[in-house]
Tab-separated table of C-alpha atoms and ligand atoms in Angstrom:
chain	number	residue	atom	x	y	z
A	1	MET	CA	-9.800	-27.248	-18.972
A	2	THR	CA	-8.425	-27.700	-15.491
A	3	THR	CA	-10.825	-26.657	-12.740
A	4	SER	CA	-10.053	-24.598	-9.659
A	5	GLU	CA	-10.700	-27.687	-7.567
A	6	GLU	CA	-8.106	-29.690	-9.500
A	7	LEU	CA	-5.613	-26.860	-9.339
A	8	HIS	CA	-6.177	-26.520	-5.632
A	9	LYS	CA	-5.329	-30.194	-5.109
A	10	ARG	CA	-2.081	-29.720	-7.049
A	11	ARG	CA	-1.330	-26.551	-5.129
A	12	VAL	CA	-1.620	-28.239	-1.754
A	13	GLU	CA	0.938	-30.831	-2.874
A	14	ALA	CA	3.318	-28.315	-4.463
A	15	VAL	CA	3.055	-24.890	-2.815
A	16	ALA	CA	4.273	-24.166	0.700
A	17	ARG	CA	1.411	-23.975	3.190
A	18	GLY	CA	2.690	-20.665	4.554
A	19	VAL	CA	1.583	-18.889	1.385
A	20	GLY	CA	-2.178	-18.347	1.676
A	21	SER	CA	-4.876	-17.203	-0.770
A	22	THR	CA	-8.066	-15.259	-0.058
A	23	VAL	CA	-10.227	-17.334	-2.411
A	24	PRO	CA	-9.706	-20.841	-3.835
A	25	ALA	CA	-10.559	-19.676	-7.367
A	26	TYR	CA	-7.723	-19.903	-9.900
A	27	VAL	CA	-7.502	-17.026	-12.347
A	28	ASP	CA	-7.854	-17.427	-16.084
A	29	ARG	CA	-7.941	-13.750	-17.106
A	30	ALA	CA	-8.757	-10.325	-15.709
A	31	GLY	CA	-9.434	-6.808	-16.921
A	32	GLY	CA	-11.433	-3.681	-16.087
A	33	GLY	CA	-13.214	-4.425	-12.838
A	34	THR	CA	-13.463	-8.200	-13.119
A	35	ILE	CA	-11.481	-11.413	-12.754
A	36	THR	CA	-12.594	-14.594	-14.539
A	37	ASP	CA	-11.549	-17.889	-12.993
A	38	VAL	CA	-10.746	-21.143	-14.774
A	39	ASP	CA	-14.261	-22.397	-14.020
A	40	GLY	CA	-15.652	-19.508	-16.086
A	41	ARG	CA	-16.967	-17.640	-13.055
A	42	GLU	CA	-16.711	-13.862	-13.126
A	43	TRP	CA	-15.667	-12.036	-9.954
A	44	ILE	CA	-16.096	-8.330	-9.365
A	45	ASP	CA	-12.724	-7.119	-8.198
A	46	PHE	CA	-12.692	-4.934	-5.079
A	47	ALA	CA	-9.076	-5.897	-4.322
A	48	ALA	CA	-6.985	-4.871	-7.359
A	49	GLY	CA	-4.322	-7.330	-6.182
A	50	ILE	CA	-4.004	-5.228	-2.984
A	51	ALA	CA	-4.070	-1.781	-4.598
A	52	VAL	CA	-1.775	-2.758	-7.469
A	53	THR	CA	-3.826	-2.816	-10.660
A	54	ASN	CA	-5.038	0.770	-10.328
A	55	VAL	CA	-4.962	1.049	-14.146
A	56	GLY	CA	-6.760	-2.306	-14.414
A	57	ASN	CA	-5.430	-5.734	-15.270
A	58	SER	CA	-3.793	-6.033	-18.683
A	59	ALA	CA	-4.325	-2.319	-19.317
A	60	PRO	CA	-3.854	-1.797	-23.087
A	61	ARG	CA	-0.902	0.598	-22.816
A	62	VAL	CA	0.831	-1.639	-20.283
A	63	VAL	CA	0.368	-4.740	-22.431
A	64	GLU	CA	1.797	-2.994	-25.483
A	65	ALA	CA	4.738	-1.501	-23.568
A	66	VAL	CA	5.619	-4.848	-21.997
A	67	ARG	CA	5.391	-6.642	-25.338
A	68	ALA	CA	7.538	-4.066	-27.127
A	69	GLN	CA	10.172	-4.007	-24.368
A	70	ALA	CA	10.316	-7.804	-24.121
A	71	GLU	CA	11.130	-7.888	-27.828
A	72	ARG	CA	13.956	-5.340	-27.480
A	73	PHE	CA	15.676	-6.710	-24.344
A	74	THR	CA	14.468	-8.281	-21.105
A	75	HIS	CA	17.367	-7.566	-18.738
A	76	THR	CA	20.862	-6.202	-18.696
A	77	CYS	CA	21.006	-5.081	-15.030
A	78	PHE	CA	20.984	-1.305	-14.620
A	79	MET	CA	24.151	-1.575	-12.496
A	80	ILE	CA	25.961	-3.082	-15.495
A	81	ALA	CA	24.524	-1.584	-18.674
A	82	PRO	CA	21.897	1.124	-18.050
A	83	TYR	CA	18.901	2.045	-20.237
A	84	GLU	CA	16.559	5.000	-20.755
A	85	SER	CA	13.337	3.694	-19.209
A	86	TYR	CA	14.890	3.505	-15.709
A	87	VAL	CA	15.968	7.140	-16.010
A	88	ALA	CA	12.553	8.155	-17.371
A	89	VAL	CA	10.715	6.482	-14.471
A	90	CYS	CA	12.954	8.335	-11.995
A	91	GLU	CA	12.372	11.650	-13.790
A	92	GLN	CA	8.619	11.151	-13.606
A	93	LEU	CA	8.630	10.119	-9.944
A	94	ASN	CA	10.762	13.131	-9.048
A	95	ALA	CA	8.270	15.403	-10.808
A	96	LEU	CA	5.051	13.738	-9.585
A	97	THR	CA	5.786	13.326	-5.877
A	98	PRO	CA	5.014	16.188	-3.462
A	99	GLY	CA	7.722	18.798	-2.871
A	100	GLY	CA	9.202	21.266	-5.350
A	101	PHE	CA	12.778	20.592	-4.183
A	102	GLU	CA	15.399	18.700	-6.156
A	103	LYS	CA	14.899	14.931	-5.957
A	104	ARG	CA	16.517	11.658	-6.907
A	105	SER	CA	15.013	8.157	-7.170
A	106	ALA	CA	16.264	4.586	-7.024
A	107	LEU	CA	14.300	1.550	-8.219
A	108	PHE	CA	13.762	-1.818	-6.543
A	109	ASN	CA	11.480	-4.864	-6.830
A	110	SER	CA	9.070	-4.890	-3.899
A	111	GLY	CA	7.587	-2.562	-1.355
A	112	ALA	CA	9.578	-4.122	1.463
A	113	GLU	CA	12.785	-3.605	-0.479
A	114	ALA	CA	11.921	0.062	-1.028
A	115	VAL	CA	11.307	0.520	2.714
A	116	GLU	CA	14.614	-1.203	3.540
A	117	ASN	CA	16.412	1.150	1.186
A	118	ALA	CA	14.694	4.265	2.535
A	119	VAL	CA	15.982	3.282	5.978
A	120	LYS	CA	19.473	2.685	4.554
A	121	VAL	CA	19.482	6.137	2.950
A	122	ALA	CA	18.160	7.862	6.082
A	123	ARG	CA	20.718	6.145	8.338
A	124	HIS	CA	23.576	6.808	5.959
A	125	ALA	CA	22.665	10.461	5.434
A	126	THR	CA	22.099	11.246	9.126
A	127	GLY	CA	24.633	8.923	10.746
A	128	ARG	CA	21.907	8.034	13.278
A	129	PRO	CA	20.601	4.536	14.075
A	130	ALA	CA	16.953	4.694	15.221
A	131	VAL	CA	13.793	4.298	13.161
A	132	VAL	CA	10.437	5.348	14.597
A	133	VAL	CA	7.269	3.581	13.430
A	134	PHE	CA	3.663	3.513	14.590
A	135	ASP	CA	1.110	1.199	16.147
A	136	HIS	CA	-0.778	-0.787	13.456
A	137	ALA	CA	1.950	-0.081	10.873
A	138	TYR	CA	2.685	-2.445	8.002
A	139	HIS	CA	5.906	-2.115	6.049
A	140	GLY	CA	6.708	-5.633	4.779
A	141	ARG	CA	7.901	-9.143	5.541
A	142	THR	CA	11.714	-9.013	5.272
A	143	ASN	CA	13.698	-9.038	8.501
A	144	LEU	CA	13.978	-5.267	8.901
A	145	THR	CA	10.446	-4.626	7.654
A	146	MET	CA	8.995	-7.295	9.971
A	147	ALA	CA	10.553	-5.288	12.789
A	148	LEU	CA	8.858	-2.172	11.396
A	149	THR	CA	5.499	-3.946	11.020
A	150	ALA	CA	3.332	-3.955	14.153
A	151	LYS	CA	1.168	-7.060	13.952
A	152	ASN	CA	2.511	-10.407	15.143
A	153	MET	CA	0.099	-12.869	13.511
A	154	PRO	CA	0.594	-13.781	10.691
A	155	TYR	CA	3.552	-11.581	9.753
A	156	LYS	CA	6.096	-12.023	12.558
A	157	HIS	CA	5.116	-15.048	14.603
A	158	ARG	CA	8.196	-17.208	15.324
A	159	PHE	CA	10.201	-15.414	12.611
A	160	GLY	CA	12.401	-13.411	14.984
A	161	PRO	CA	14.797	-12.216	16.233
A	162	PHE	CA	14.137	-8.948	14.451
A	163	ALA	CA	16.345	-6.026	13.471
A	164	GLY	CA	17.169	-3.588	16.257
A	165	GLU	CA	16.836	0.180	16.709
A	166	VAL	CA	13.142	0.167	15.804
A	167	TYR	CA	10.838	2.115	18.154
A	168	ARG	CA	7.042	2.143	18.049
A	169	VAL	CA	4.828	5.040	19.114
A	170	PRO	CA	1.036	5.572	19.135
A	171	MET	CA	-0.844	6.270	15.905
A	172	SER	CA	-3.707	8.717	15.585
A	173	TYR	CA	-6.731	6.389	15.283
A	174	PRO	CA	-9.783	8.598	15.821
A	175	LEU	CA	-12.277	5.749	16.360
A	176	ARG	CA	-10.088	4.172	19.045
A	177	ASP	CA	-8.359	7.120	20.727
A	178	GLY	CA	-11.504	9.022	21.652
A	179	GLY	CA	-11.184	11.270	18.604
A	180	LEU	CA	-7.976	12.837	19.893
A	181	ASP	CA	-7.087	16.022	17.999
A	182	GLY	CA	-4.372	15.381	15.400
A	183	ALA	CA	-1.856	17.844	16.833
A	184	ILE	CA	-2.392	16.493	20.364
A	185	ALA	CA	-1.979	12.901	19.170
A	186	ALA	CA	1.257	13.949	17.431
A	187	ALA	CA	2.520	15.661	20.595
A	188	ARG	CA	1.892	12.424	22.523
A	189	SER	CA	3.958	10.415	20.023
A	190	ILE	CA	6.698	13.052	19.852
A	191	GLU	CA	7.048	13.157	23.618
A	192	MET	CA	7.503	9.401	23.644
A	193	ILE	CA	10.204	9.639	20.966
A	194	GLU	CA	12.042	12.402	22.805
A	195	LYS	CA	11.872	10.673	26.202
A	196	GLN	CA	12.474	7.066	25.140
A	197	VAL	CA	14.711	7.358	22.069
A	198	GLY	CA	16.108	10.903	21.936
A	199	ALA	CA	15.495	12.945	18.780
A	200	GLU	CA	19.233	13.139	18.078
A	201	ASN	CA	19.347	9.333	17.746
A	202	VAL	CA	16.517	9.123	15.220
A	203	ALA	CA	17.406	8.678	11.546
A	204	ALA	CA	13.864	8.304	10.227
A	205	LEU	CA	10.246	8.612	11.164
A	206	LEU	CA	8.360	6.199	8.908
A	207	ILE	CA	4.601	6.442	8.461
A	208	GLU	CA	1.822	5.360	6.116
A	209	PRO	CA	-0.295	8.508	5.513
A	210	ILE	CA	-3.297	6.169	5.601
A	211	GLN	CA	-2.475	2.810	7.140
A	212	GLY	CA	-3.175	-0.128	4.823
A	213	GLU	CA	-2.899	-3.583	6.373
A	214	GLY	CA	-3.357	-1.997	9.810
A	215	GLY	CA	-6.996	-1.161	9.062
A	216	PHE	CA	-7.256	1.796	6.660
A	217	VAL	CA	-6.626	4.055	9.612
A	218	VAL	CA	-6.887	7.717	8.592
A	219	PRO	CA	-5.098	9.872	11.168
A	220	ALA	CA	-6.914	12.924	12.527
A	221	PRO	CA	-6.273	16.121	10.534
A	222	GLY	CA	-3.095	17.812	11.710
A	223	PHE	CA	-1.342	14.612	12.846
A	224	LEU	CA	0.855	14.223	9.757
A	225	PRO	CA	1.677	17.952	9.427
A	226	ALA	CA	2.698	18.133	13.117
A	227	LEU	CA	5.010	15.137	12.741
A	228	ARG	CA	6.429	16.623	9.549
A	229	GLU	CA	7.153	19.902	11.339
A	230	TRP	CA	8.804	18.152	14.277
A	231	ALA	CA	10.969	15.983	11.992
A	232	THR	CA	12.257	19.076	10.185
A	233	ALA	CA	13.184	20.760	13.461
A	234	ALA	CA	14.801	17.583	14.832
A	235	GLY	CA	16.811	16.752	11.707
A	236	VAL	CA	14.847	13.505	11.339
A	237	VAL	CA	14.125	12.154	7.865
A	238	PHE	CA	10.341	12.038	7.360
A	239	VAL	CA	9.572	8.961	5.258
A	240	ALA	CA	6.052	8.470	3.865
A	241	ASP	CA	5.274	4.872	2.961
A	242	GLU	CA	2.865	5.409	0.050
A	243	ILE	CA	3.163	1.845	-1.195
A	244	GLN	CA	-0.567	1.182	-0.735
A	245	THR	CA	-1.880	4.768	-0.945
A	246	GLY	CA	0.074	5.967	-3.970
A	247	PHE	CA	-0.686	6.323	-7.673
A	248	CYS	CA	-4.122	7.954	-7.615
A	249	ARG	CA	-5.654	5.479	-5.154
A	250	THR	CA	-6.900	8.057	-2.644
A	251	GLY	CA	-7.972	10.726	-5.146
A	252	TYR	CA	-4.588	12.399	-5.470
A	253	TRP	CA	-1.405	10.984	-6.952
A	254	PHE	CA	-0.169	10.566	-3.367
A	255	ALA	CA	-2.087	10.565	-0.062
A	256	CYS	CA	0.279	13.101	1.559
A	257	GLU	CA	-1.240	15.691	-0.743
A	258	HIS	CA	-4.529	15.632	1.214
A	259	GLU	CA	-2.783	17.622	3.942
A	260	GLY	CA	-0.074	19.285	1.885
A	261	VAL	CA	2.658	17.234	3.576
A	262	GLN	CA	6.010	17.040	1.756
A	263	PRO	CA	7.985	13.983	2.855
A	264	ASP	CA	11.788	13.893	2.652
A	265	LEU	CA	11.598	10.380	1.202
A	266	ILE	CA	8.645	8.441	-0.237
A	267	THR	CA	8.487	4.677	-0.707
A	268	LEU	CA	6.483	3.496	-3.708
A	269	ALA	CA	5.474	0.147	-5.213
A	270	LYS	CA	2.157	-1.616	-5.994
A	271	GLY	CA	0.266	0.780	-8.307
A	272	ILE	CA	3.446	2.037	-9.958
A	273	ALA	CA	3.625	-0.499	-12.789
A	274	GLY	CA	0.164	-1.977	-13.441
A	275	GLY	CA	1.027	-5.326	-11.855
A	276	LEU	CA	4.686	-5.765	-12.754
A	277	PRO	CA	7.097	-5.883	-9.821
A	278	LEU	CA	8.650	-2.464	-9.376
A	279	ALA	CA	9.288	-0.246	-6.353
A	280	ALA	CA	11.029	3.040	-5.717
A	281	VAL	CA	12.460	5.393	-3.163
A	282	THR	CA	12.068	9.024	-4.216
A	283	GLY	CA	13.229	11.981	-2.202
A	284	ARG	CA	15.496	14.896	-1.429
A	285	ALA	CA	18.579	14.906	-3.633
A	286	ASP	CA	20.921	15.720	-0.721
A	287	LEU	CA	19.749	12.633	1.207
A	288	MET	CA	19.592	10.244	-1.745
A	289	ASP	CA	22.958	11.400	-3.127
A	290	ALA	CA	24.647	11.109	0.272
A	291	VAL	CA	25.115	7.389	-0.398
A	292	HIS	CA	28.409	6.370	-2.054
A	293	VAL	CA	28.395	5.040	-5.615
A	294	GLY	CA	27.506	1.351	-5.541
A	295	GLY	CA	25.807	1.601	-2.128
A	296	LEU	CA	22.324	1.035	-3.540
A	297	GLY	CA	21.165	-1.548	-6.054
A	298	GLY	CA	20.251	-5.160	-6.775
A	299	THR	CA	20.159	-7.480	-9.768
A	300	TYR	CA	16.597	-6.802	-10.883
A	301	GLY	CA	15.835	-3.355	-9.451
A	302	GLY	CA	14.279	-1.268	-12.232
A	303	ASN	CA	13.991	-4.182	-14.637
A	304	PRO	CA	13.371	-2.814	-18.161
A	305	ILE	CA	10.018	-4.566	-18.623
A	306	ALA	CA	8.793	-3.285	-15.249
A	307	CYS	CA	10.003	0.230	-16.140
A	308	ALA	CA	8.192	0.119	-19.486
A	309	ALA	CA	5.047	-0.958	-17.632
A	310	ALA	CA	5.489	1.881	-15.124
A	311	LEU	CA	5.796	4.506	-17.856
A	312	ALA	CA	2.668	3.109	-19.518
A	313	SER	CA	0.800	2.997	-16.197
A	314	MET	CA	1.649	6.583	-15.306
A	315	GLU	CA	0.615	7.708	-18.775
A	316	THR	CA	-2.689	5.845	-18.359
A	317	MET	CA	-3.251	7.540	-14.996
A	318	ARG	CA	-2.728	10.943	-16.585
A	319	GLU	CA	-4.713	10.229	-19.718
A	320	LEU	CA	-7.746	8.760	-17.926
A	321	ASP	CA	-7.359	11.123	-14.926
A	322	LEU	CA	-7.512	8.212	-12.500
A	323	ALA	CA	-7.165	10.529	-9.489
A	324	ALA	CA	-10.540	11.994	-10.445
A	325	ALA	CA	-11.832	8.463	-11.077
A	326	ALA	CA	-10.780	7.482	-7.539
A	327	ARG	CA	-12.706	10.428	-6.107
A	328	ARG	CA	-15.802	9.461	-8.121
A	329	ILE	CA	-15.560	5.821	-7.040
A	330	GLY	CA	-15.088	6.969	-3.447
A	331	ALA	CA	-18.183	9.170	-3.596
A	332	VAL	CA	-20.356	6.335	-4.948
A	333	MET	CA	-18.944	3.686	-2.590
A	334	GLY	CA	-18.985	6.003	0.410
A	335	GLU	CA	-22.643	6.845	-0.046
A	336	ARG	CA	-23.666	3.189	-0.316
A	337	LEU	CA	-21.467	2.147	2.622
A	338	ARG	CA	-22.831	4.900	4.849
A	339	ALA	CA	-26.384	3.881	3.939
A	340	THR	CA	-25.556	0.295	4.909
A	341	ALA	CA	-23.869	1.462	8.106
A	342	ALA	CA	-26.839	3.594	9.128
A	343	GLY	CA	-28.996	0.489	9.510
A	344	ASP	CA	-26.362	-1.829	10.958
A	345	PRO	CA	-25.103	-1.500	14.539
A	346	ARG	CA	-22.091	-3.722	13.717
A	347	VAL	CA	-20.551	-0.922	11.638
A	348	ALA	CA	-18.516	1.336	13.916
A	349	GLU	CA	-17.163	3.516	11.152
A	350	VAL	CA	-16.901	3.991	7.391
A	351	ARG	CA	-13.573	5.608	6.563
A	352	GLY	CA	-10.880	6.162	3.974
A	353	ARG	CA	-10.204	8.465	1.071
A	354	GLY	CA	-10.982	8.118	-2.630
A	355	ALA	CA	-11.067	4.506	-3.760
A	356	MET	CA	-9.465	3.302	-0.510
A	357	LEU	CA	-12.475	2.813	1.772
A	358	ALA	CA	-13.215	0.466	4.645
A	359	VAL	CA	-15.781	-0.373	7.301
A	360	GLU	CA	-14.778	-1.369	10.823
A	361	ILE	CA	-16.962	-4.085	12.368
A	362	VAL	CA	-17.646	-4.305	16.110
A	363	GLN	CA	-19.990	-5.981	18.536
A	364	PRO	CA	-23.106	-3.758	18.546
A	365	GLY	CA	-23.093	-1.026	21.143
A	366	THR	CA	-19.357	-1.422	21.882
A	367	LEU	CA	-15.985	-0.814	20.250
A	368	THR	CA	-15.050	-4.467	20.744
A	369	PRO	CA	-13.714	-5.728	17.392
A	370	ASP	CA	-15.717	-8.537	15.768
A	371	PRO	CA	-13.362	-10.394	13.432
A	372	ALA	CA	-15.801	-13.338	13.148
A	373	ALA	CA	-18.610	-11.129	11.812
A	374	THR	CA	-16.090	-9.452	9.504
A	375	ALA	CA	-14.968	-12.798	8.103
A	376	ALA	CA	-18.611	-13.886	7.690
A	377	ILE	CA	-19.529	-10.767	5.686
A	378	SER	CA	-16.414	-11.176	3.546
A	379	ALA	CA	-17.241	-14.857	2.955
A	380	ALA	CA	-20.786	-13.906	1.897
A	381	CYS	CA	-19.267	-11.482	-0.629
A	382	HIS	CA	-16.997	-14.207	-1.985
A	383	ALA	CA	-19.903	-16.657	-2.260
A	384	ALA	CA	-21.760	-14.085	-4.363
A	385	GLY	CA	-18.782	-13.335	-6.628
A	386	LEU	CA	-17.351	-10.163	-5.088
A	387	LEU	CA	-13.665	-10.221	-4.214
A	388	THR	CA	-13.215	-8.302	-0.949
A	389	LEU	CA	-10.325	-8.219	1.520
A	390	THR	CA	-10.124	-7.769	5.263
A	391	CYS	CA	-7.413	-6.034	7.277
A	392	GLY	CA	-6.737	-4.422	10.638
A	393	THR	CA	-4.803	-5.232	13.771
A	394	TYR	CA	-7.980	-6.874	15.082
A	395	GLY	CA	-8.959	-8.445	11.730
A	396	ASN	CA	-12.251	-6.549	11.862
A	397	VAL	CA	-11.983	-4.204	8.898
A	398	LEU	CA	-13.483	-4.870	5.464
A	399	ARG	CA	-11.551	-2.914	2.858
A	400	PHE	CA	-12.395	-1.989	-0.689
A	401	LEU	CA	-9.776	-1.285	-3.355
A	402	PRO	CA	-11.350	-1.552	-6.809
A	403	PRO	CA	-9.269	-0.936	-9.921
A	404	LEU	CA	-9.694	2.746	-10.790
A	405	VAL	CA	-10.978	1.789	-14.258
A	406	ILE	CA	-13.915	-0.221	-12.878
A	407	SER	CA	-17.130	0.568	-14.797
A	408	ASP	CA	-20.140	2.144	-13.105
A	409	ASP	CA	-22.065	-1.051	-13.774
A	410	GLU	CA	-19.414	-3.303	-12.191
A	411	LEU	CA	-19.071	-0.961	-9.219
A	412	GLY	CA	-22.840	-0.890	-8.746
A	413	ARG	CA	-23.144	-4.681	-8.951
A	414	GLY	CA	-20.312	-5.057	-6.456
A	415	LEU	CA	-21.986	-2.673	-4.030
A	416	ASP	CA	-25.293	-4.562	-4.406
A	417	ILE	CA	-23.529	-7.800	-3.429
A	418	LEU	CA	-21.886	-6.030	-0.519
A	419	ALA	CA	-25.196	-4.594	0.746
A	420	ALA	CA	-26.768	-8.054	0.531
A	421	ALA	CA	-23.812	-9.588	2.409
A	422	PHE	CA	-24.530	-7.294	5.340
A	423	GLY	CA	-27.976	-8.935	5.333
B	501	LIG	N1	4.271	-0.897	2.864
B	501	LIG	C1	2.187	0.353	3.216
B	501	LIG	O1	0.920	-1.919	2.095
B	501	LIG	C2	2.302	-4.262	1.169
B	501	LIG	C3	1.026	-6.926	1.901
B	501	LIG	C4	0.235	-8.148	1.855
B	501	LIG	P1	5.574	-5.659	-0.705
B	501	LIG	N2	0.971	-4.518	1.587
B	501	LIG	C5	0.365	-5.776	1.221
B	501	LIG	C6	0.896	-9.273	2.573
B	501	LIG	O2	0.212	-9.909	3.370
B	501	LIG	O3	2.076	-9.533	2.325
B	501	LIG	C7	2.990	-3.066	1.744
B	501	LIG	C8	2.256	-1.945	2.180
B	501	LIG	C9	2.942	-0.859	2.746
B	501	LIG	C10	4.989	-1.937	2.443
B	501	LIG	C11	4.390	-3.044	1.869
B	501	LIG	C12	5.240	-4.169	1.394
B	501	LIG	O4	5.181	-4.281	0.008
B	501	LIG	O5	5.593	-5.310	-2.181
B	501	LIG	O6	4.506	-6.655	-0.351
B	501	LIG	O7	6.910	-6.038	-0.205
């Protein structure tokens, strides 16, 4: 069989350099909490393909649904000849997302595409141009979503000019803003919007309820509710980007539920379909239905195989109660991480919710980010067979996103490797 080393040589000659990979191990198969590479090495998976395989890789229901749908038909294009599974996914999203009001959904392929479409809907419905985003935000790599994303390297560098009418305000980041009260942090951001943009010019306020790529930043309690309240009063569409936090990851179906926040629109992707490419915008019927017929769409959006996988994934989440599983995983991981942190002055903070936890690494005795130490700890994990990811504006956050079906044994072994990597 071909080895990872051989495949890597072929890759360098065939695949564009701009597409990176965290580890040079080529995958043979994956399931539960592990990935097996073509060299026969087993990795414990604390990445879940960046919070995608919440139901696990090749989850039995997903496999069966994909197989059955592929046999019936693979694609007709919903804009040409529609089919039930698209409608069923929308019905379920409308019912599952926070807010008892009437909702509509539209399906797309990627998270970035969902964000683009949420902005289209908000602009169309309000007739206003501006979009407000936050420091450390990540919303994608397309032209508009690069503008919405905060971090230059690697996402934006030399890829401009970017889309206009995007305004950035401070995030609540308790570790780095002196533990500012959530409502006070919100007032600071709101004042900036009102003075520099003008509320009446703002179509949408777009926020990740817990920031993903930006460093698993959990805003102080009260920050999201205060922004929600202001948006309502100002006629601004409150858009929650739950692409990384959604589908049971944080211990609820959606992270907004931790503070009872009801967004006007929610962007969804990643965990929605067990690894098949699917994304959605779900939200208030009056906003979604403001757009003229034919104004939203795309060739592949809501592909029938992806929809079948989404229905099977959501059923798996319900059947196995993966929100509860995320809370259990979070309790076990959190305890071990805090024990590690207690003896290690490089750990500034352990944070996150449910099975979306991270540690922020600094130079001891300071808040100065230490991306080199972060990379070294992550590399030690990789060397020992644990797949971990880093994130953060400063590249100094180790993040942990295991599949929610990981076994206690796999989780425990992963945490042992992690503890050893801290040395
Ligand atoms: N919004 C909150 O987390 C994707 C990106 C990894 P796409 N995050 C992982 C990388 O380096 O490209 C993400 C997200 C949030 C939007 C997106 C974009 O989703 O499916 O990658 O387009």
